[in-house]
JSON list of C-alpha atoms in Angstrom, two decimals:
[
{"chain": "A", "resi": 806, "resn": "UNK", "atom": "CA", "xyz": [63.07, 52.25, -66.22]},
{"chain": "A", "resi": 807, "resn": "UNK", "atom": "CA", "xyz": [64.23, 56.11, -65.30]},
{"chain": "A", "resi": 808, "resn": "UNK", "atom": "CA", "xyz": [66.80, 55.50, -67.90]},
{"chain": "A", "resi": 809, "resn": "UNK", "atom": "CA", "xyz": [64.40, 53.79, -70.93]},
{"chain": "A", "resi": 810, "resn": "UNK", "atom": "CA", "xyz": [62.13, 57.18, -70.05]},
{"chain": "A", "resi": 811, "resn": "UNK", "atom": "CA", "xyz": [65.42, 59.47, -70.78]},
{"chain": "A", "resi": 812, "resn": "UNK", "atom": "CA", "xyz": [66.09, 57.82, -73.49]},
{"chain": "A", "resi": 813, "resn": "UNK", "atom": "CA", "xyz": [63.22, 58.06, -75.74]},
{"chain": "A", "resi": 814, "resn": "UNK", "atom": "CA", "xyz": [62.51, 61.70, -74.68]},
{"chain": "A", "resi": 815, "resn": "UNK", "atom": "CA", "xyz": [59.27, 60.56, -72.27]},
{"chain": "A", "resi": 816, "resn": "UNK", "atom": "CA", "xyz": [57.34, 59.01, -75.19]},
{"chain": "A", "resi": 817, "resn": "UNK", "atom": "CA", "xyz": [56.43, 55.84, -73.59]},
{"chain": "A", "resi": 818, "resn": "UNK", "atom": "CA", "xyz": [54.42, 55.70, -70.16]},
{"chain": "A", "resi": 819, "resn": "UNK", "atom": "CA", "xyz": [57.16, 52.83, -68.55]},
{"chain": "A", "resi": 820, "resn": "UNK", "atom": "CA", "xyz": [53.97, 52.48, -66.06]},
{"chain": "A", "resi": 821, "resn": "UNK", "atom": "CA", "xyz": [51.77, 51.27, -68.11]},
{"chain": "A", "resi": 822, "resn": "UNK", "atom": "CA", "xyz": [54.09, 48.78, -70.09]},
{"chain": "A", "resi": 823, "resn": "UNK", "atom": "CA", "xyz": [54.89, 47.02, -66.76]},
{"chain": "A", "resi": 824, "resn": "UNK", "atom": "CA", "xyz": [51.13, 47.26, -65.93]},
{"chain": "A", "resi": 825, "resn": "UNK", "atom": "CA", "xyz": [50.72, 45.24, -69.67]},
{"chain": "A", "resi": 826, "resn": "UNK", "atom": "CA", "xyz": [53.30, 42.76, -69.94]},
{"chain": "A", "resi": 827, "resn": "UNK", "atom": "CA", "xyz": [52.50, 41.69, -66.13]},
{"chain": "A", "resi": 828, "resn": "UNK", "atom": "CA", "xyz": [48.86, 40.98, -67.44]},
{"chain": "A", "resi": 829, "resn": "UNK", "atom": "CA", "xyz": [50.28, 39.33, -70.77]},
{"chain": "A", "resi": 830, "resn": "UNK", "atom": "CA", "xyz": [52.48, 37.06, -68.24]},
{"chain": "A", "resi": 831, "resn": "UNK", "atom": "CA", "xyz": [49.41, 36.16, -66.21]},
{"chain": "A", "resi": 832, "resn": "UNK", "atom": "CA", "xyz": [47.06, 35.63, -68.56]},
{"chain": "A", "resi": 833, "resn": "UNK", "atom": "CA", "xyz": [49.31, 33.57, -70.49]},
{"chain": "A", "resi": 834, "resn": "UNK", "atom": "CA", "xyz": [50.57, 31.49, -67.50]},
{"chain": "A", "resi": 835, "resn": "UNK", "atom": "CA", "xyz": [46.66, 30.80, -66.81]},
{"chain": "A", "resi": 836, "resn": "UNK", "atom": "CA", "xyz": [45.03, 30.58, -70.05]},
{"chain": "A", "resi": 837, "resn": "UNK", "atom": "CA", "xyz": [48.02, 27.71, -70.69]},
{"chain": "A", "resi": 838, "resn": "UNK", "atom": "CA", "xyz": [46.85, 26.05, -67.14]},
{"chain": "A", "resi": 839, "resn": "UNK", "atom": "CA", "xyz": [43.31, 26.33, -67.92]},
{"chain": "A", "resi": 840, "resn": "UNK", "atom": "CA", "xyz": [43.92, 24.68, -71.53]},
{"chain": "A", "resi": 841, "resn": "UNK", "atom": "CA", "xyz": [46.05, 22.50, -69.62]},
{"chain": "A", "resi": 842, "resn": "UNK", "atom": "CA", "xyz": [43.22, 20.98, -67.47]},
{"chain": "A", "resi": 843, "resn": "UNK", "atom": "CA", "xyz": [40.51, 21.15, -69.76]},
{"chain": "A", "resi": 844, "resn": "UNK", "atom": "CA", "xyz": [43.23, 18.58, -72.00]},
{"chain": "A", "resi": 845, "resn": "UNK", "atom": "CA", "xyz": [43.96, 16.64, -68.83]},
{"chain": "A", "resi": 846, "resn": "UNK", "atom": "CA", "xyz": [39.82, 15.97, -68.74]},
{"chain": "A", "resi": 847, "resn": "UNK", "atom": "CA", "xyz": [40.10, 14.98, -72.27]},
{"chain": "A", "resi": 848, "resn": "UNK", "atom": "CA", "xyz": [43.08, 12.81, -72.13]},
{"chain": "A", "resi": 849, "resn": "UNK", "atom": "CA", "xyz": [41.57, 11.21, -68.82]},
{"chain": "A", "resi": 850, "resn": "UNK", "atom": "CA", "xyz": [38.05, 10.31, -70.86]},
{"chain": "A", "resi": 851, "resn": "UNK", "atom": "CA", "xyz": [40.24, 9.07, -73.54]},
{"chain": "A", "resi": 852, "resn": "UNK", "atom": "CA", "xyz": [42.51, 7.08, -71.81]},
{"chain": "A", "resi": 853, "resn": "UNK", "atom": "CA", "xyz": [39.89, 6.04, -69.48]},
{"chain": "A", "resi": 854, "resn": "UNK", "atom": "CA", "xyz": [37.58, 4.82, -72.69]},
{"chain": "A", "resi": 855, "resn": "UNK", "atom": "CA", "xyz": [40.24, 2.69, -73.94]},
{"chain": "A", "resi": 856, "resn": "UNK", "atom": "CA", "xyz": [40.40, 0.92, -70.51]},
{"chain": "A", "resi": 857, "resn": "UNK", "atom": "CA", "xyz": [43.84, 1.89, -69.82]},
{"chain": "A", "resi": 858, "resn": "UNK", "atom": "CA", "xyz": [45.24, 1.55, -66.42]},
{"chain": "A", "resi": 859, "resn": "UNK", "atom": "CA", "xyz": [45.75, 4.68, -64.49]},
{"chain": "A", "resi": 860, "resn": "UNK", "atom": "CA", "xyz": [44.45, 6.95, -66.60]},
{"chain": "A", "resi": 861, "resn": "UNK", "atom": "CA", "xyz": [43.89, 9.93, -64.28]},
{"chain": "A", "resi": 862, "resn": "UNK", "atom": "CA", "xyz": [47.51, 10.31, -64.00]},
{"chain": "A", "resi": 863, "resn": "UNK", "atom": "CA", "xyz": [48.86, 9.60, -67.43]},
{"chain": "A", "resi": 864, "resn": "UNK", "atom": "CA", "xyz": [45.69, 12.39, -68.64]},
{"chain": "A", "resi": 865, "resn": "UNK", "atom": "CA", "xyz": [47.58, 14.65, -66.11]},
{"chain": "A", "resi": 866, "resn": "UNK", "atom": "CA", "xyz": [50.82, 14.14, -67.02]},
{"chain": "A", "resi": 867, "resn": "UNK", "atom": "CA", "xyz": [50.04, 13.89, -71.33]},
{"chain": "A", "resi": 868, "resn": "UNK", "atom": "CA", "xyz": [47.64, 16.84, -70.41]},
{"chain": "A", "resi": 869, "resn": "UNK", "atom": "CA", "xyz": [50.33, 19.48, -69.74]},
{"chain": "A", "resi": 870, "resn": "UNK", "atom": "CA", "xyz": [52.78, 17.81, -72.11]},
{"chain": "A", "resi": 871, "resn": "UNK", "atom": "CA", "xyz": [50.65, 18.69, -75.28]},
{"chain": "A", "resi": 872, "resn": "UNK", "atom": "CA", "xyz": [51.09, 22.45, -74.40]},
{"chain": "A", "resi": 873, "resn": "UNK", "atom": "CA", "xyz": [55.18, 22.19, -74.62]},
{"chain": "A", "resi": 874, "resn": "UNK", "atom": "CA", "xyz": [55.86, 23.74, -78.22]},
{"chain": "A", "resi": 875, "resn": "UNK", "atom": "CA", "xyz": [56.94, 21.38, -80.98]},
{"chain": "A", "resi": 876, "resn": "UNK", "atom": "CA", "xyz": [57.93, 18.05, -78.82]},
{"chain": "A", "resi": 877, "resn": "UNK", "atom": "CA", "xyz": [54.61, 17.95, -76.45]},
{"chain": "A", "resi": 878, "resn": "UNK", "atom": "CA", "xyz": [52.51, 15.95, -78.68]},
{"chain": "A", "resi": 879, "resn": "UNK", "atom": "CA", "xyz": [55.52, 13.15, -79.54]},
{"chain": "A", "resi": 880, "resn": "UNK", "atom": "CA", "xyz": [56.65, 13.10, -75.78]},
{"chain": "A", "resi": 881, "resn": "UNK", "atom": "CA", "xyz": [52.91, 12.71, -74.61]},
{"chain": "A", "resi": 882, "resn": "UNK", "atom": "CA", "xyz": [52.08, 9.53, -76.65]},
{"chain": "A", "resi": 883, "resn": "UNK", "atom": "CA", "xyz": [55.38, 8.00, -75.37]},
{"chain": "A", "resi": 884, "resn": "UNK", "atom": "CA", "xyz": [53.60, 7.46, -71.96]},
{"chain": "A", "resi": 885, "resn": "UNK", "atom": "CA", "xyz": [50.25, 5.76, -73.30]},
{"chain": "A", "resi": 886, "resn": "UNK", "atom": "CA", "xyz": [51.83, 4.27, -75.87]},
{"chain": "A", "resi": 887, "resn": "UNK", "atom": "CA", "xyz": [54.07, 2.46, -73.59]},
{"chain": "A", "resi": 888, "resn": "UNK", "atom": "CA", "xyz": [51.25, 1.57, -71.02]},
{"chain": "A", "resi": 889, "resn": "UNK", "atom": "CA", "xyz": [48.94, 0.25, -73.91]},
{"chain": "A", "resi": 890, "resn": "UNK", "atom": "CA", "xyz": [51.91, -2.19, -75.15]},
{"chain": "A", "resi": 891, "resn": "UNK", "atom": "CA", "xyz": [51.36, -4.28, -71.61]},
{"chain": "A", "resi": 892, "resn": "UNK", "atom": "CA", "xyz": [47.64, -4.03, -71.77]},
{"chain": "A", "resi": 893, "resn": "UNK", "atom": "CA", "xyz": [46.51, -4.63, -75.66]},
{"chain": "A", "resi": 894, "resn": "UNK", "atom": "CA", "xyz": [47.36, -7.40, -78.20]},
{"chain": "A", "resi": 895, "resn": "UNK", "atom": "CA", "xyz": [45.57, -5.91, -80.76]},
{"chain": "A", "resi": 896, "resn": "UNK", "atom": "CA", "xyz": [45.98, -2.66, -83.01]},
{"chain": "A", "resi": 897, "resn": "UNK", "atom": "CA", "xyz": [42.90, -1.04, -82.76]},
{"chain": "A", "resi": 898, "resn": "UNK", "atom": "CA", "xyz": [43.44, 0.56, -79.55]},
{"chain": "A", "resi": 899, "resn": "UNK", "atom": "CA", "xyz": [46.84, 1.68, -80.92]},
{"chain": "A", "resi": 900, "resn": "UNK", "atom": "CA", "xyz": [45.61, 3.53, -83.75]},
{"chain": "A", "resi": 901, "resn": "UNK", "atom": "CA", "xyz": [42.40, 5.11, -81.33]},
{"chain": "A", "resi": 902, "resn": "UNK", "atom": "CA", "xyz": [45.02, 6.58, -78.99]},
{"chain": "A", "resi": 903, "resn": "UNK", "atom": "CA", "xyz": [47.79, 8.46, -81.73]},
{"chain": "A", "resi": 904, "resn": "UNK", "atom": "CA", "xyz": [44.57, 9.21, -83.54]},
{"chain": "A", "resi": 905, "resn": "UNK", "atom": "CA", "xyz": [42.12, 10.88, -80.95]},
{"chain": "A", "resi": 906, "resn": "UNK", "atom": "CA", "xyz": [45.31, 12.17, -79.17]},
{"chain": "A", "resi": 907, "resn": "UNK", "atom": "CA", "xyz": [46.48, 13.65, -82.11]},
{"chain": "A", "resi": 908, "resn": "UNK", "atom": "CA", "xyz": [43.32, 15.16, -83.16]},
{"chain": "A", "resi": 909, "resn": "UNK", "atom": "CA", "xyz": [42.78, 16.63, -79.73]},
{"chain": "A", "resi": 910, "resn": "UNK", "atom": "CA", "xyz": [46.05, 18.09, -79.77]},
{"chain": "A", "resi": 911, "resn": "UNK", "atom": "CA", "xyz": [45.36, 20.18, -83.02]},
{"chain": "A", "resi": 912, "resn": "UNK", "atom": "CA", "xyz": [41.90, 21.37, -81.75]},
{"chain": "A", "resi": 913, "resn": "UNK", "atom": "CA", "xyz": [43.37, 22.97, -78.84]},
{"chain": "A", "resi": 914, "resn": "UNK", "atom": "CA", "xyz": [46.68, 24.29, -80.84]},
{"chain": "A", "resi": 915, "resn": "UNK", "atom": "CA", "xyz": [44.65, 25.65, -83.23]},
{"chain": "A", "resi": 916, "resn": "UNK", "atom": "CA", "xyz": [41.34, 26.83, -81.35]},
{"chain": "A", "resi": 917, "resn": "UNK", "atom": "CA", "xyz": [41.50, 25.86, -77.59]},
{"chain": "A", "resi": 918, "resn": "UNK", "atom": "CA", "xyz": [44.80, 28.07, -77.18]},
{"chain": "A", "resi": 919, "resn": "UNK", "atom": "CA", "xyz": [44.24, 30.61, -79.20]},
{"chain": "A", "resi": 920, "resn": "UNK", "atom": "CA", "xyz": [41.04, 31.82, -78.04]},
{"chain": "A", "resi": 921, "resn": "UNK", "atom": "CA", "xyz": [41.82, 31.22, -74.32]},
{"chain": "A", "resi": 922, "resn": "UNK", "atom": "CA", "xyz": [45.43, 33.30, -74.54]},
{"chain": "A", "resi": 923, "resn": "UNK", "atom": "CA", "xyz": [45.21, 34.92, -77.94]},
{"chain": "A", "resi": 924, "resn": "UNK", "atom": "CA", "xyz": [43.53, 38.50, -77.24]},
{"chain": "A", "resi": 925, "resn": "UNK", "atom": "CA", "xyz": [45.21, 38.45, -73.56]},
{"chain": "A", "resi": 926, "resn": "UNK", "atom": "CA", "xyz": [48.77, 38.62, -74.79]},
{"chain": "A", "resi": 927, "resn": "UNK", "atom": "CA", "xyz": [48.26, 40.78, -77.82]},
{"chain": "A", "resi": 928, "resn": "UNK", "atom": "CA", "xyz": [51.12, 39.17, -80.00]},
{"chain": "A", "resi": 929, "resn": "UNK", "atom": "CA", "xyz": [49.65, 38.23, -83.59]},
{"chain": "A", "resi": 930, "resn": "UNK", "atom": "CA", "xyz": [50.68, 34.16, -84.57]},
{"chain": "A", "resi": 931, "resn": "UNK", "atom": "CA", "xyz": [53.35, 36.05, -87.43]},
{"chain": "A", "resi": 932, "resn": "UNK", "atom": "CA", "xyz": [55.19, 37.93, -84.59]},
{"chain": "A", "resi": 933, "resn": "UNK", "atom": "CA", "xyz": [55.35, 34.68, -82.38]},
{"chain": "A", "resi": 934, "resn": "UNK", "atom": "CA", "xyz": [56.34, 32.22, -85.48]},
{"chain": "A", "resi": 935, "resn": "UNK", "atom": "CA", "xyz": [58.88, 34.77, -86.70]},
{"chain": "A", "resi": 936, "resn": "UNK", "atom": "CA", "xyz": [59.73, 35.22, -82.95]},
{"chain": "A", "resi": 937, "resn": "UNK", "atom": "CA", "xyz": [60.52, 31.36, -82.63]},
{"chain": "A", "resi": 938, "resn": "UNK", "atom": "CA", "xyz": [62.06, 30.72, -85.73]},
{"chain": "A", "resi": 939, "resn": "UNK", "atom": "CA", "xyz": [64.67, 33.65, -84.83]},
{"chain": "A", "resi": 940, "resn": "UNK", "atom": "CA", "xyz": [64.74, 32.68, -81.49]},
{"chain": "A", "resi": 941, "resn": "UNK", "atom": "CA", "xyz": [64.96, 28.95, -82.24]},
{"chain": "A", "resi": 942, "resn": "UNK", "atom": "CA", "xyz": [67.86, 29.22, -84.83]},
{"chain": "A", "resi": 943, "resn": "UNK", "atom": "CA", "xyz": [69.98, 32.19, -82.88]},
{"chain": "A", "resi": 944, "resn": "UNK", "atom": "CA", "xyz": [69.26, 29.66, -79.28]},
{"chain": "A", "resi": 945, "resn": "UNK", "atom": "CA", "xyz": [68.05, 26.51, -79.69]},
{"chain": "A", "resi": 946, "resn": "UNK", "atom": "CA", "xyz": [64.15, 25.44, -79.23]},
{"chain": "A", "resi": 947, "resn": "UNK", "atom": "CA", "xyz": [64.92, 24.81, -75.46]},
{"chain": "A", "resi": 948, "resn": "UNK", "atom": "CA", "xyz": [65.52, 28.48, -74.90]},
{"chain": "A", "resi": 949, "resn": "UNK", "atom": "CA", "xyz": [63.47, 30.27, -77.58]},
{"chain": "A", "resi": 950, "resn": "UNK", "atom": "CA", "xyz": [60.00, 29.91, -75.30]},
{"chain": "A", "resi": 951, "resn": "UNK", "atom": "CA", "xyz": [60.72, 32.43, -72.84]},
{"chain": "A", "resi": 952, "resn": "UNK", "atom": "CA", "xyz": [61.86, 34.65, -75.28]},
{"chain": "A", "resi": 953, "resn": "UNK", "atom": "CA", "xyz": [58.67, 35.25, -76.48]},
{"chain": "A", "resi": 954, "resn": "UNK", "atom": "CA", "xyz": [57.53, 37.17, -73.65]},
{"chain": "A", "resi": 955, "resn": "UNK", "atom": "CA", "xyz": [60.43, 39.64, -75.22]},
{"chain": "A", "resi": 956, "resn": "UNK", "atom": "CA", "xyz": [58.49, 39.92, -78.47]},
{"chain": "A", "resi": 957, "resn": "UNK", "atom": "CA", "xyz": [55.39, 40.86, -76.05]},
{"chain": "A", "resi": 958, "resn": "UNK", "atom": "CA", "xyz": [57.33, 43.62, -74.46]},
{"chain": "A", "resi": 959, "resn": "UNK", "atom": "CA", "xyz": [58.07, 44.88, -77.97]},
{"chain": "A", "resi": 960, "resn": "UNK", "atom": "CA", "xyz": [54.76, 44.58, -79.22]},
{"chain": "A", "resi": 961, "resn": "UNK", "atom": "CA", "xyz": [53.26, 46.23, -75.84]},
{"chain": "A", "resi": 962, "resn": "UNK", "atom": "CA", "xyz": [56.83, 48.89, -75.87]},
{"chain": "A", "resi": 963, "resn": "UNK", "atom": "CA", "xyz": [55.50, 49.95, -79.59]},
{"chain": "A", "resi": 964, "resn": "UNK", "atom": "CA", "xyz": [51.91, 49.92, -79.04]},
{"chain": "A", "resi": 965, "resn": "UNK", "atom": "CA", "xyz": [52.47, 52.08, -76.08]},
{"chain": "A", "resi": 966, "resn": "UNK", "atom": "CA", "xyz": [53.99, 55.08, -77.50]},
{"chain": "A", "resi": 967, "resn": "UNK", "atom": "CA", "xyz": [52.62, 58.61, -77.87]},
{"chain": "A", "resi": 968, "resn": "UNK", "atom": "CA", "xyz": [53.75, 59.39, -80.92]},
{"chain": "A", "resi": 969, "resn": "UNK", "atom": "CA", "xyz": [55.89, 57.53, -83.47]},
{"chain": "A", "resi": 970, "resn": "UNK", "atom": "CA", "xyz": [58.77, 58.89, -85.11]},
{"chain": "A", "resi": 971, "resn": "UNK", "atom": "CA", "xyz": [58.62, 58.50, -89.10]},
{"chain": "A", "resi": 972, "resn": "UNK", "atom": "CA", "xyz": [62.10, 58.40, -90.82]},
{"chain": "A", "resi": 973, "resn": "UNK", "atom": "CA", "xyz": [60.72, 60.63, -93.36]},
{"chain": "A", "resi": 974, "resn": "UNK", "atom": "CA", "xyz": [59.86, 63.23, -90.50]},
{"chain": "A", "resi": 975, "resn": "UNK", "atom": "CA", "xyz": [63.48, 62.80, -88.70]},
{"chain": "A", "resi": 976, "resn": "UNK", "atom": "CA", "xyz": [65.26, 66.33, -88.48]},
{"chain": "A", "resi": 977, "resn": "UNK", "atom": "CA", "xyz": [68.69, 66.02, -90.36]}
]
């Protein structure tokens, strides 16, 4: 930290960038949790409509698997899906499930998620789908998650300094 401060000549308080991306870290660990329960409920009420067996677990389990980026939704109708073959002859039931799972899934990608972890982490949707796509193609999409607490510590690193340092203003 001593050295970061040395470095750029005392124009970022290291203090309270720690102080931020700590919060960003929390309230992104628990704003996925609490959209992770609130699905669980959901799944569980779905699940639990249909008449499928065990449905507080698999609502659980599909629950937290909808909030994995890009493979949740496929790898949580695997598990339904696969208990509903032994339980229904028919295809109604089928189509209910992928449908209302599927449905619920956007609502809370698109609104649930956002406005429980958007304004906490202060990284706009461009930074953190330029941020994956980079991430993705330079890693893979296993390791490209984590990453984006990086972009967070660039966003907060930026937003945090005193004064910014224009190229036209640089001293030759």
């Amino acid at each position: 930290a001593e050295a970061f401060e040395r470095l750029s000549g005392g124009a970022y308080d290291i203090d309270r960038i720690e102080r931020e991306t700590a919060l960003m870290v929390r309230a992104y660990f628990y704003g996925n949790l609490l959209v992770g329960a609130v699905v669980a409920f959901l799944h569980w009420l779905i699940f639990a409509g249909l008449g499928l067996k065990n449905a507080a677990g698999l609502g659980m389990v599909t629950g937290l698997l909808t909030l994995v980026p890009l493979i949740g939704l496929p790898a949580a109708l695997l598990l339904p899906t696969a208990q509903a073959l032994f339980q229904f002859d028919r295809i109604a039931p089928f189509v209910l499930l992928v449908t209302s799972m599927t449905a619920l899934h956007l609502l809370t990608a698109n609104y649930l998620i956002p406005r429980a972890i958007g304004g906490r982490v202060k990284l706009n949707a461009t930074a953190a789908t330029v941020g994956l796509l980079f991430w993705g193609w330079l890693w893979g999409v296993k390791r490209s998650v984590p990453v984006m607490f990086v972009d967070a510590d660039v966003t907060t690193v930026t937003a945090a300094a005193d004064k910014v340092l224009r190229v036209d203003e640089a001293d030759p």
